[in-house]
Short mmCIF file of C-alpha atoms in Angstrom, two decimals:
data_model
loop_
_atom_site.label_atom_id
_atom_site.label_comp_id
_atom_site.label_asym_id
_atom_site.label_seq_id
_atom_site.Cartn_x
_atom_site.Cartn_y
_atom_site.Cartn_z
CA LEU A 1 82.08 -36.69 -7.80
CA PHE A 2 80.31 -34.03 -9.74
CA PRO A 3 79.91 -33.00 -13.33
CA GLU A 4 82.97 -31.25 -14.89
CA GLU A 5 81.21 -27.64 -14.88
CA THR A 6 80.08 -27.97 -11.44
CA ALA A 7 83.71 -29.23 -10.11
CA ARG A 8 85.45 -26.38 -12.18
CA GLN A 9 83.13 -23.73 -10.40
CA ALA A 10 83.88 -25.22 -7.07
CA ARG A 11 87.66 -25.00 -7.64
CA SER A 12 87.26 -21.39 -8.70
CA ASP A 13 85.44 -20.75 -5.48
CA ASP A 14 88.18 -22.47 -3.58
CA ARG A 15 90.93 -20.47 -5.16
CA ARG A 16 89.04 -17.18 -4.42
CA VAL A 17 88.99 -17.97 -0.73
CA VAL A 18 92.57 -19.00 -0.78
CA GLU A 19 93.66 -15.78 -2.74
CA SER A 20 91.52 -13.57 -0.73
CA GLY A 21 91.74 -15.28 2.73
CA GLU A 22 88.29 -14.22 3.19
CA ARG A 23 84.96 -16.39 3.77
CA ILE A 24 82.59 -16.21 0.94
CA GLU A 25 78.82 -17.24 0.64
CA ILE A 26 77.40 -18.86 -2.57
CA GLU A 27 74.34 -20.37 -3.91
CA GLU A 28 74.87 -23.30 -6.32
CA THR A 29 72.96 -25.87 -7.97
CA VAL A 30 74.31 -29.54 -7.51
CA PRO A 31 72.94 -32.51 -9.42
CA THR A 32 71.90 -35.30 -7.11
CA PRO A 33 70.33 -38.83 -7.82
CA ALA A 34 66.89 -37.37 -6.70
CA GLY A 35 67.38 -34.22 -8.97
CA GLU A 36 68.88 -30.83 -8.81
CA SER A 37 69.38 -29.34 -5.29
CA VAL A 38 69.99 -25.79 -4.38
CA ARG A 39 72.67 -25.12 -1.63
CA LEU A 40 73.79 -22.41 0.33
CA THR A 41 77.42 -22.85 0.86
CA ARG A 42 79.83 -20.93 3.02
CA LYS A 43 83.66 -21.43 2.50
CA SER A 44 86.38 -20.23 4.85
CA PRO A 45 90.12 -20.32 4.92
CA VAL A 46 91.80 -22.79 7.25
CA TYR A 47 95.45 -21.61 8.67
CA ASP A 48 98.13 -23.58 10.36
CA ASP A 49 100.17 -22.52 13.16
CA GLU A 50 102.34 -20.28 11.02
CA GLY A 51 99.37 -18.45 9.47
CA GLU A 52 99.61 -20.09 6.40
CA ILE A 53 96.25 -21.15 4.39
CA VAL A 54 96.46 -25.10 4.28
CA ALA A 55 92.76 -25.82 3.43
CA VAL A 56 89.35 -24.70 2.66
CA CYS A 57 86.41 -25.60 5.05
CA GLY A 58 82.92 -25.54 3.42
CA VAL A 59 79.32 -26.07 4.90
CA SER A 60 76.59 -26.46 2.39
CA THR A 61 72.94 -26.34 3.39
CA ASP A 62 70.22 -27.55 1.23
CA ILE A 63 67.81 -24.61 0.66
CA THR A 64 65.78 -26.07 -2.35
CA GLU A 65 62.42 -25.88 -0.48
CA GLN A 66 63.13 -22.26 0.84
CA LYS A 67 64.13 -21.28 -2.90
CA GLU A 68 60.77 -22.82 -4.04
CA ARG A 69 58.78 -20.90 -1.41
CA GLU A 70 60.71 -17.67 -2.38
CA GLN A 71 59.93 -18.34 -6.06
CA THR A 72 56.43 -18.91 -5.24
CA ILE A 73 56.03 -15.72 -3.16
CA LYS A 74 57.82 -13.66 -5.97
CA GLU A 75 55.33 -14.92 -8.50
CA THR A 76 52.47 -14.17 -6.23
CA LYS A 77 53.64 -10.58 -5.77
CA GLN A 78 54.18 -10.23 -9.45
CA ARG A 79 50.61 -11.51 -10.13
CA LEU A 80 49.21 -9.26 -7.21
CA THR A 81 51.03 -6.26 -8.78
CA VAL A 82 49.54 -6.68 -12.05
CA ALA A 83 46.23 -7.32 -10.78
CA LEU A 84 46.42 -4.10 -8.78
CA GLU A 85 47.80 -2.11 -11.59
CA GLY A 86 44.83 -3.16 -13.62
CA THR A 87 42.18 -2.33 -10.92
CA GLU A 88 41.44 0.80 -8.89
CA THR A 89 42.37 -1.12 -5.87
CA GLY A 90 45.28 -0.16 -3.24
CA VAL A 91 47.04 -2.01 -0.17
CA TRP A 92 48.00 -0.16 2.91
CA GLU A 93 49.50 -1.01 6.10
CA TRP A 94 49.41 0.76 9.61
CA ASP A 95 52.06 0.10 12.17
CA ILE A 96 49.78 0.82 15.25
CA GLU A 97 53.08 1.14 17.56
CA THR A 98 55.04 3.59 15.31
CA ASP A 99 52.01 5.26 13.67
CA GLU A 100 53.73 4.72 10.27
CA VAL A 101 51.49 4.06 7.27
CA THR A 102 52.93 2.41 4.13
CA TRP A 103 51.03 2.35 0.60
CA THR A 104 51.55 0.40 -2.41
CA GLU A 105 51.96 2.33 -5.61
CA SER A 106 48.43 1.28 -6.64
CA THR A 107 47.20 3.15 -3.56
CA GLU A 108 49.26 6.03 -4.38
CA ARG A 109 47.81 6.06 -7.87
CA LEU A 110 44.31 5.87 -6.69
CA PHE A 111 44.97 8.87 -4.22
CA GLY A 112 46.49 10.84 -7.02
CA VAL A 113 49.98 10.71 -5.35
CA GLU A 114 53.25 10.39 -7.09
CA PRO A 115 54.33 6.65 -7.03
CA GLY A 116 56.93 6.14 -4.46
CA SER A 117 56.31 9.50 -2.82
CA PHE A 118 54.08 8.89 0.10
CA GLU A 119 55.43 8.81 3.42
CA GLY A 120 53.57 9.63 6.58
CA THR A 121 51.55 8.61 9.60
CA TYR A 122 47.95 7.82 10.13
CA ASP A 123 47.02 11.74 10.17
CA ALA A 124 48.60 11.95 6.75
CA PHE A 125 46.29 8.97 5.70
CA ALA A 126 43.38 10.49 7.29
CA GLY A 127 43.79 13.81 5.64
CA TYR A 128 42.66 12.37 2.43
CA ILE A 129 39.29 11.23 3.93
CA HIS A 130 36.26 13.26 3.63
CA PRO A 131 35.59 14.87 6.88
CA ASP A 132 32.00 13.91 7.00
CA ASP A 133 33.03 10.21 6.52
CA LEU A 134 36.14 10.07 8.93
CA PRO A 135 34.42 9.51 12.28
CA GLU A 136 32.74 6.29 10.79
CA LEU A 137 36.12 5.20 9.37
CA GLU A 138 37.85 5.64 12.78
CA ARG A 139 35.02 3.99 14.67
CA ALA A 140 35.49 0.98 12.49
CA LEU A 141 39.16 0.96 13.09
CA GLU A 142 38.90 1.31 16.87
CA GLU A 143 36.17 -1.66 16.93
CA THR A 144 38.65 -3.82 14.92
CA MET A 145 41.53 -3.02 17.20
CA ALA A 146 39.36 -3.82 20.22
CA THR A 147 37.76 -7.01 19.02
CA GLY A 148 40.17 -8.17 16.30
CA GLU A 149 37.29 -8.52 13.78
CA PRO A 150 37.84 -7.29 10.31
CA PHE A 151 35.80 -4.34 9.30
CA LYS A 152 34.34 -3.20 5.89
CA THR A 153 33.14 0.27 5.38
CA GLU A 154 32.64 2.91 2.58
CA TYR A 155 33.76 6.40 2.49
CA ARG A 156 34.92 9.30 0.20
CA ILE A 157 38.40 10.37 -0.30
CA ARG A 158 39.60 13.84 -1.66
CA THR A 159 42.61 12.95 -3.90
CA ALA A 160 45.79 14.98 -4.22
CA ASP A 161 44.62 16.21 -7.59
CA ASP A 162 41.30 17.31 -6.09
CA ARG A 163 39.01 14.55 -7.19
CA LEU A 164 36.23 13.23 -5.05
CA LEU A 165 36.05 9.45 -5.08
CA TRP A 166 33.99 6.77 -3.46
CA ALA A 167 36.12 3.93 -1.82
CA GLU A 168 35.41 0.79 -0.07
CA GLY A 169 37.70 -0.16 2.70
CA ARG A 170 38.54 -3.46 4.24
CA ALA A 171 40.96 -4.18 6.99
CA GLU A 172 42.08 -6.57 9.60
CA LEU A 173 44.42 -6.59 12.63
CA THR A 174 47.38 -8.66 12.46
CA GLU A 175 49.96 -9.34 15.39
CA GLY A 176 53.63 -10.38 15.03
CA ASP A 177 55.44 -12.90 17.25
CA ASP A 178 57.17 -10.06 18.88
CA GLY A 179 53.69 -8.66 19.95
CA SER A 180 53.80 -5.92 17.38
CA ARG A 181 50.29 -4.82 15.81
CA ARG A 182 49.47 -3.85 12.44
CA MET A 183 46.51 -3.05 10.51
CA VAL A 184 46.49 -4.24 6.86
CA GLY A 185 43.77 -3.16 4.42
CA VAL A 186 42.43 -2.99 0.95
CA ILE A 187 41.04 0.17 -0.65
CA SER A 188 38.84 -0.17 -3.83
CA GLU A 189 37.44 2.75 -5.89
CA ILE A 190 33.53 2.43 -6.16
CA THR A 191 32.51 5.74 -7.42
CA SER A 192 30.91 4.50 -10.37
CA ARG A 193 28.82 1.61 -8.40
CA LYS A 194 28.10 4.29 -5.70
CA GLU A 195 26.87 6.68 -8.07
CA TYR A 196 24.64 3.96 -9.72
CA GLU A 197 23.36 2.98 -6.19
CA MET A 198 22.54 6.71 -5.34
CA ALA A 199 20.79 7.15 -8.69
CA LEU A 200 18.99 3.84 -8.15
CA LYS A 201 17.78 5.17 -4.61
CA ALA A 202 16.75 8.42 -5.92
CA THR A 203 14.78 6.61 -8.59
CA ARG A 204 13.06 4.44 -6.12
CA GLU A 205 12.35 7.38 -3.95
CA GLU A 206 10.69 9.25 -7.04
CA LEU A 207 8.90 6.08 -7.89
CA ARG A 208 7.48 5.67 -4.50
CA LYS A 209 6.29 9.26 -4.45
CA ILE A 210 4.76 8.57 -7.91
CA ILE A 211 2.71 5.41 -6.85
CA ASP A 212 1.76 7.22 -3.55
CA LEU A 213 0.10 9.86 -5.63
CA VAL A 214 -1.72 7.33 -7.85
CA PRO A 215 -5.43 7.49 -6.48
CA ASP A 216 -5.77 3.61 -7.08
CA LEU A 217 -4.56 0.69 -5.04
CA VAL A 218 -0.98 -0.36 -5.95
CA PHE A 219 0.60 -3.33 -3.97
CA VAL A 220 3.04 -6.24 -4.01
CA LYS A 221 2.44 -9.33 -1.91
CA ASP A 222 4.47 -12.46 -1.51
CA ARG A 223 3.37 -16.05 -1.52
CA ASP A 224 2.49 -15.86 2.19
CA GLY A 225 0.21 -12.85 1.77
CA GLU A 226 2.61 -10.56 3.31
CA TYR A 227 2.62 -6.90 1.80
CA LEU A 228 6.15 -5.89 0.25
CA LEU A 229 4.73 -2.79 -0.98
CA ALA A 230 1.49 -0.74 -0.33
CA ASN A 231 0.90 2.70 -1.76
CA GLU A 232 -1.01 5.40 0.09
CA ALA A 233 -4.34 4.52 -1.43
CA THR A 234 -3.93 0.73 -0.38
CA ALA A 235 -3.20 1.82 3.21
CA GLU A 236 -5.83 4.41 3.26
CA ALA A 237 -8.32 1.68 2.54
CA TYR A 238 -7.29 -0.30 5.59
CA GLY A 239 -7.12 2.95 7.80
CA LYS A 240 -3.31 2.69 8.06
CA THR A 241 -0.18 4.18 6.71
CA PRO A 242 1.95 2.34 4.10
CA ALA A 243 4.59 1.61 6.77
CA GLU A 244 2.14 0.03 8.89
CA VAL A 245 0.79 -2.15 6.09
CA GLU A 246 4.02 -3.29 4.62
CA GLY A 247 5.59 -6.38 6.26
CA LYS A 248 2.20 -7.35 7.58
CA SER A 249 0.30 -10.26 6.25
CA GLU A 250 -3.01 -9.76 4.38
CA SER A 251 -5.13 -11.27 7.20
CA GLU A 252 -3.69 -9.02 9.73
CA ILE A 253 -4.89 -5.85 8.03
CA ILE A 254 -7.83 -6.57 5.97
CA PRO A 255 -11.18 -5.94 7.92
CA ASP A 256 -13.16 -8.40 6.27
CA ALA A 257 -12.07 -12.16 6.41
CA ASP A 258 -13.98 -13.13 3.51
CA ASP A 259 -12.19 -10.31 1.41
CA SER A 260 -9.00 -11.73 2.37
CA ALA A 261 -9.66 -15.35 1.46
CA ALA A 262 -10.89 -14.40 -1.85
CA PHE A 263 -7.86 -11.89 -2.64
CA ARG A 264 -5.57 -14.72 -1.34
CA GLN A 265 -7.01 -17.29 -3.99
CA ASP A 266 -6.48 -14.95 -6.72
CA ASP A 267 -3.04 -14.10 -5.70
CA LEU A 268 -1.81 -17.86 -5.49
CA ALA A 269 -3.43 -18.52 -8.82
CA VAL A 270 -1.39 -15.84 -10.43
CA ILE A 271 1.79 -16.79 -8.70
CA ASP A 272 1.48 -20.43 -9.47
CA SER A 273 0.30 -19.96 -12.94
CA GLY A 274 2.66 -17.28 -14.03
CA GLU A 275 -0.31 -15.67 -15.99
CA PRO A 276 -1.82 -12.34 -15.35
CA ARG A 277 -5.47 -12.26 -14.24
CA THR A 278 -8.08 -9.40 -14.28
CA ILE A 279 -10.94 -9.38 -11.83
CA ALA A 280 -13.60 -7.27 -13.55
CA GLU A 281 -15.44 -6.73 -10.31
CA GLU A 282 -14.70 -7.61 -6.54
CA THR A 283 -15.51 -5.87 -3.33
CA LEU A 284 -13.47 -4.64 -0.58
CA THR A 285 -14.82 -3.66 2.96
CA THR A 286 -12.76 -0.60 4.15
CA ALA A 287 -11.77 0.19 7.80
CA ALA A 288 -14.69 2.61 7.80
CA GLY A 289 -17.18 -0.23 7.01
CA GLU A 290 -17.77 0.84 3.30
CA THR A 291 -18.14 -1.56 0.52
CA ARG A 292 -16.02 -0.49 -2.48
CA VAL A 293 -16.15 -2.08 -5.94
CA LEU A 294 -12.81 -2.69 -7.22
CA GLN A 295 -11.49 -3.55 -10.87
CA THR A 296 -8.35 -5.29 -10.21
CA THR A 297 -5.36 -6.66 -12.35
CA LYS A 298 -2.75 -8.80 -10.98
CA ILE A 299 0.51 -9.99 -12.77
CA PRO A 300 3.28 -12.25 -11.70
CA TYR A 301 6.27 -10.38 -10.07
CA GLU A 302 9.74 -11.37 -9.00
CA VAL A 303 11.10 -9.73 -5.93
CA PRO A 304 14.45 -8.11 -7.12
CA GLU A 305 16.37 -8.58 -3.89
CA THR A 306 15.64 -12.16 -3.40
CA GLY A 307 14.16 -13.46 -6.65
CA GLU A 308 10.91 -14.98 -4.73
CA ASP A 309 7.80 -15.14 -6.51
CA ALA A 310 5.09 -12.39 -5.75
CA VAL A 311 2.12 -10.68 -7.29
CA LEU A 312 1.88 -7.14 -8.31
CA GLY A 313 -1.70 -5.84 -8.08
CA TYR A 314 -3.21 -2.66 -9.37
CA ALA A 315 -7.04 -1.99 -8.25
CA ARG A 316 -9.18 0.89 -9.36
CA ASP A 317 -12.04 1.92 -7.28
CA VAL A 318 -14.95 1.84 -9.68
CA THR A 319 -17.69 2.13 -7.11
CA ASP A 320 -19.04 5.33 -8.34
CA LEU A 321 -18.51 4.37 -11.93
CA LYS A 322 -20.74 1.27 -11.21
CA GLU A 323 -23.32 3.39 -9.63
CA TYR A 324 -23.27 5.75 -12.51
CA GLU A 325 -23.65 2.60 -14.88
CA ARG A 326 -26.59 1.33 -12.91
CA THR A 327 -28.14 4.70 -13.15
CA LEU A 328 -27.55 4.85 -17.03
CA GLU A 329 -28.96 1.36 -17.35
CA GLU A 330 -32.19 2.36 -15.41
CA GLN A 331 -32.29 5.58 -17.57
CA ARG A 332 -32.16 3.38 -20.80
CA ASP A 333 -34.83 1.21 -19.58
CA ARG A 334 -37.14 4.10 -18.99
CA LEU A 335 -36.24 5.80 -22.33
CA THR A 336 -36.68 2.55 -24.20
CA LEU A 337 -40.25 2.18 -22.60
CA LEU A 338 -41.05 5.80 -23.13
CA ASN A 339 -39.68 5.39 -26.95
CA GLN A 340 -41.94 2.25 -27.42
CA VAL A 341 -45.02 3.87 -25.90
CA VAL A 342 -44.75 7.22 -27.68
CA ARG A 343 -44.17 5.54 -30.85
CA HIS A 344 -47.11 3.36 -30.59
CA ASP A 345 -49.43 6.09 -29.55
CA ILE A 346 -48.10 8.48 -32.28
CA ARG A 347 -48.44 5.83 -35.05
CA ASN A 348 -51.79 4.86 -33.83
CA GLN A 349 -52.93 8.56 -34.12
CA LEU A 350 -51.16 8.88 -37.56
CA MET A 351 -53.16 5.69 -38.79
CA VAL A 352 -56.43 7.58 -37.61
CA VAL A 353 -55.46 10.61 -39.35
CA GLU A 354 -54.56 8.74 -42.58
CA SER A 355 -57.65 6.68 -42.63
CA TYR A 356 -60.13 9.25 -41.94
CA THR A 357 -58.61 11.49 -44.42
CA GLU A 358 -58.59 9.00 -47.17
CA LEU A 359 -62.44 8.41 -46.39
CA LEU A 360 -62.88 12.27 -46.71
CA GLU A 361 -60.79 12.55 -49.77
CA GLU A 362 -63.41 10.36 -51.84
CA SER A 363 -66.25 12.72 -50.84
CA LEU A 364 -64.50 16.05 -51.37
CA PRO A 365 -66.24 18.04 -54.28
CA ASP A 366 -63.25 19.43 -56.24
CA ASP A 367 -59.52 18.47 -57.23
CA GLN A 368 -58.05 21.12 -54.90
CA SER A 369 -59.77 19.83 -51.83
CA ARG A 370 -58.69 16.27 -52.80
CA MET A 371 -55.15 17.61 -53.22
CA TYR A 372 -55.19 19.05 -49.65
CA ALA A 373 -56.41 15.70 -48.42
CA ARG A 374 -53.78 13.87 -50.27
CA THR A 375 -51.16 16.35 -48.82
CA VAL A 376 -52.30 15.29 -45.19
CA ILE A 377 -52.20 11.53 -46.00
CA GLU A 378 -48.78 11.97 -47.54
CA ALA A 379 -47.55 14.08 -44.25
CA ALA A 380 -49.16 11.35 -42.11
CA LYS A 381 -47.15 8.57 -44.01
CA GLN A 382 -43.95 10.69 -43.78
CA ALA A 383 -44.54 11.10 -40.07
CA ALA A 384 -44.87 7.36 -39.58
CA GLU A 385 -41.48 7.03 -41.30
CA ILE A 386 -39.89 9.64 -38.98
CA THR A 387 -41.14 7.49 -36.05
CA GLU A 388 -39.35 4.62 -37.61
CA THR A 389 -36.01 6.50 -38.04
CA ALA A 390 -36.52 7.77 -34.54
CA LYS A 391 -36.68 4.12 -33.19
CA ASP A 392 -33.38 3.27 -35.12
CA VAL A 393 -31.76 6.29 -33.71
CA THR A 394 -32.83 5.50 -30.15
CA ASP A 395 -31.74 1.91 -30.45
CA VAL A 396 -28.27 3.16 -31.61
CA LEU A 397 -27.89 5.65 -29.04
CA LEU A 398 -28.94 3.26 -26.30
CA GLN A 399 -26.79 0.44 -27.34
CA VAL A 400 -23.71 -0.48 -25.04
CA GLY A 401 -21.03 -2.79 -25.87
CA VAL A 402 -22.67 -4.40 -28.93
CA GLU A 403 -20.59 -6.76 -30.71
CA ARG A 404 -20.70 -7.67 -34.41
CA SER A 405 -22.21 -11.10 -35.40
CA PRO A 406 -23.12 -12.94 -38.34
CA MET A 407 -26.40 -11.57 -39.98
CA SER A 408 -28.25 -12.72 -43.19
CA LEU A 409 -27.76 -10.19 -45.80
CA ARG A 410 -30.52 -11.71 -47.99
CA THR A 411 -33.10 -11.60 -45.04
CA ALA A 412 -32.32 -7.91 -43.92
CA LEU A 413 -32.35 -6.66 -47.56
CA THR A 414 -35.27 -8.42 -49.11
CA ASP A 415 -37.49 -7.78 -46.14
CA GLN A 416 -36.92 -4.06 -46.42
CA ILE A 417 -37.61 -4.11 -50.14
CA ALA A 418 -40.98 -5.82 -49.43
CA LYS A 419 -41.74 -3.30 -46.79
CA THR A 420 -40.91 -0.50 -49.09
CA ARG A 421 -43.12 -1.82 -51.75
CA SER A 422 -46.17 -2.29 -49.38
CA ASP A 423 -45.80 1.06 -47.61
CA GLN A 424 -45.16 3.39 -50.60
CA ASP A 425 -47.68 4.17 -53.05
CA ARG A 426 -45.42 5.62 -55.89
CA VAL A 427 -42.43 3.27 -55.98
CA ARG A 428 -41.28 0.55 -58.21
CA VAL A 429 -38.50 -1.44 -56.66
CA SER A 430 -36.51 -4.02 -59.09
CA VAL A 431 -33.89 -6.35 -58.05
CA ASP A 432 -31.00 -7.27 -60.38
CA GLY A 433 -30.75 -11.05 -60.11
CA SER A 434 -30.93 -12.61 -56.69
CA VAL A 435 -29.53 -11.26 -53.26
CA PRO A 436 -26.53 -13.48 -52.42
CA ASP A 437 -27.19 -15.78 -49.44
CA VAL A 438 -24.43 -14.79 -47.28
CA THR A 439 -23.75 -13.64 -43.82
CA VAL A 440 -22.14 -10.22 -42.98
CA LEU A 441 -20.61 -8.89 -39.74
CA ALA A 442 -23.35 -6.57 -38.31
CA ASP A 443 -26.01 -6.63 -35.68
CA GLU A 444 -29.81 -6.38 -35.48
CA LEU A 445 -29.84 -2.77 -36.73
CA LEU A 446 -28.52 -3.95 -40.11
CA GLU A 447 -32.13 -3.57 -41.53
CA ALA A 448 -32.19 0.02 -40.57
CA VAL A 449 -29.31 0.72 -43.02
CA PHE A 450 -31.31 -0.69 -45.93
CA ARG A 451 -34.75 0.77 -44.69
CA ASN A 452 -33.35 4.32 -44.49
CA LEU A 453 -31.54 4.04 -47.89
CA LEU A 454 -34.67 2.80 -49.57
CA THR A 455 -36.93 5.43 -47.81
CA ASN A 456 -34.51 8.14 -48.75
CA ALA A 457 -34.59 7.11 -52.34
CA VAL A 458 -38.34 7.53 -52.29
CA SER A 459 -38.73 10.60 -50.18
CA HIS A 460 -36.13 12.85 -51.98
CA ASN A 461 -37.42 11.54 -55.37
CA ASP A 462 -39.06 14.37 -57.69
CA LYS A 463 -40.57 11.80 -60.22
CA ASP A 464 -44.15 10.62 -60.25
CA VAL A 465 -42.87 7.12 -59.77
CA ALA A 466 -39.80 6.57 -57.89
CA GLU A 467 -37.68 3.99 -59.74
CA ILE A 468 -35.38 1.91 -57.35
CA ALA A 469 -32.80 -0.67 -58.57
CA VAL A 470 -31.23 -2.81 -56.02
CA SER A 471 -28.37 -5.14 -56.78
CA ALA A 472 -25.97 -7.10 -54.57
CA ARG A 473 -22.57 -8.88 -55.21
CA VAL A 474 -19.82 -10.77 -53.17
CA SER A 475 -16.21 -10.13 -53.85
CA ASP A 476 -12.79 -10.44 -52.06
CA GLY A 477 -14.54 -10.90 -48.53
CA THR A 478 -16.90 -8.06 -49.00
CA ALA A 479 -20.71 -7.91 -49.79
CA ARG A 480 -21.64 -4.87 -51.79
CA VAL A 481 -25.21 -3.52 -52.01
CA SER A 482 -26.13 -0.81 -54.54
CA ILE A 483 -29.35 1.10 -54.43
CA ALA A 484 -29.82 3.16 -57.45
CA ASP A 485 -32.81 5.81 -57.89
CA ASN A 486 -34.08 8.22 -60.58
CA GLY A 487 -34.35 11.22 -58.32
CA PRO A 488 -32.68 14.47 -58.99
CA GLY A 489 -29.21 13.41 -57.97
CA ILE A 490 -26.78 14.97 -55.67
CA ALA A 491 -24.08 17.65 -56.50
CA ASP A 492 -20.66 16.52 -56.22
CA ASP A 493 -19.86 19.18 -53.51
CA HIS A 494 -22.61 17.76 -51.27
CA LYS A 495 -21.87 14.05 -51.69
CA GLU A 496 -19.77 14.08 -48.49
CA ASP A 497 -22.06 16.38 -46.61
CA ILE A 498 -25.35 14.35 -46.78
CA PHE A 499 -23.95 11.74 -44.34
CA GLN A 500 -23.43 14.42 -41.55
CA GLU A 501 -25.70 14.71 -38.65
CA GLY A 502 -28.96 17.07 -39.43
CA GLU A 503 -28.25 17.19 -43.30
CA LYS A 504 -31.31 17.47 -45.53
CA GLY A 505 -32.28 18.81 -48.59
CA LEU A 506 -33.70 22.34 -49.06
CA GLU A 507 -37.18 21.02 -49.80
CA SER A 508 -36.92 17.88 -47.74
CA GLY A 509 -39.40 17.40 -45.04
CA SER A 510 -37.31 14.59 -43.31
CA THR A 511 -35.27 15.07 -40.07
CA GLY A 512 -31.97 14.99 -41.70
CA VAL A 513 -30.72 11.90 -39.51
CA GLY A 514 -31.49 8.99 -41.84
CA LEU A 515 -28.29 8.96 -43.85
CA TYR A 516 -26.12 9.96 -40.84
CA LEU A 517 -27.65 6.95 -39.04
CA VAL A 518 -26.66 4.76 -42.11
CA LYS A 519 -22.95 6.04 -41.89
CA THR A 520 -22.92 5.57 -38.36
CA LEU A 521 -24.14 2.02 -38.42
CA VAL A 522 -21.77 1.04 -41.56
CA ASP A 523 -18.81 2.45 -39.73
CA ARG A 524 -19.68 0.29 -36.57
CA TYR A 525 -19.72 -2.63 -38.83
CA ASP A 526 -16.11 -1.78 -40.31
CA GLY A 527 -17.94 -1.13 -43.56
CA ASP A 528 -18.14 1.83 -45.92
CA VAL A 529 -20.88 3.83 -47.63
CA TRP A 530 -20.71 6.36 -50.30
CA VAL A 531 -22.94 7.93 -53.25
CA GLU A 532 -22.33 8.00 -56.95
CA ASP A 533 -24.20 9.47 -59.90
CA ASN A 534 -26.83 7.28 -61.67
CA GLU A 535 -27.19 7.39 -65.40
CA PRO A 536 -28.97 9.17 -66.93
CA THR A 537 -30.21 10.79 -63.65
CA GLY A 538 -30.40 10.11 -59.96
CA SER A 539 -28.06 8.61 -57.32
CA VAL A 540 -26.64 5.30 -56.46
CA PHE A 541 -25.92 4.51 -52.84
CA VAL A 542 -23.31 1.90 -52.18
CA VAL A 543 -22.68 -0.11 -49.05
CA ASP A 544 -19.66 -2.43 -48.48
CA LEU A 545 -20.01 -4.79 -45.53
CA PRO A 546 -17.33 -7.39 -44.42
CA LEU A 547 -18.37 -11.00 -44.59
CA ALA A 548 -18.56 -13.13 -41.66
CA GLU A 549 -16.10 -16.08 -41.68
#
């Protein structure tokens, strides 16, 4: 009926029963048409009336499914053991009736106990729990025993080798068919995670202190306009505390409804577009009824806990600054008007002095008297030039936020050459070739650069006739203008100093700000200016200006 090997083993088992006279129990694998079957077979001797063994009686039970289940459980336990050994996780069981606690080896390792050595009751287990955390753990255990609901809690454990670890415990209540009750739990070490959470919490608390110290408004609002974060300055503007603002919608706390609508529109625009937005000037009516001017920047923000879209805002109160700017603007306007009036009146008076002195010069009887008259005339002309310089300096000082724009180099330079020729008696200006018809990046004060350089070449010239040679050329995106004179020249150790504020020659009657003004303007244009020696005598002032694209 069976394969030879199976039959041989069956005969051997039968002989063992006959020889020993005892019952045996064996597991055997028997082939069947449906496949191999695992059977639990019990064989017993059969005696006759005289006590002799005359037969063997066997009962076989098919335990194939049972063995498969046992194998599955065995494999599962093996995998669980491997998993527990690879993690800081332990399993424990507490028999509530007997108070006995059983640990897996992974639990013992976690608690620093020699594997296989822990034996004890709940009190022994509780002895490893930090005293400050034990009441909360016991409360969770009691609630689970009362309700049957699983629990999860975190607590600190003091290991046998005196390490302090954070653990996360989970447990649930089980009841046997006999009414026995057991608590089965899993404990995992979470020290690293807990330290990170505590560090993160401390960082958030520090960050909160910092943003509350910021005198400007810092806030986070969600799509519905609810404040998720509001610092002290934000809350103060609404006459509330941060706790009273956070969790409230914007319309609930902003005193002025129009302000709320405007802010809401900007918030949604930032959230929907995902692009930052800067509002240069917006007004906010505070709880005290004051109208404050804010300069606000809003950027898209994602709430870490939920991932929802929000807006992070930073608003600086610029009310005082705006008042100050308006005051400065009014002062600039008054200074500009004063400068125009004073210059106009001074130049008119100087023209009277110059004209009447020229008339007197013709009627004076001797050369010395006429020399004195000529000195007065030259002083009047120089004073008129000083008023021009004063105008340029005033224009520079009163400029606010001026941007460079394309300016015609030919127009600015040739106009000042023509003006120098007409205003100065003892000057001869020559131009090498033609001035390139290009535009440079400058502003309306570009002409002051050339006017002051040409005036400087005349006023500091010790010759009877001031010879000035002007040239201009374009190269590598730059326009270079050279203004050469036949004056006394400038010593090498003085070439840098002449562009400093207030610098002037020992015999000069000028204010000493002309070249400083030139340097200031050229630097503003991202250009460069310097002085070189001229041959055989004199100086060459060179100006480089960037070309406009």
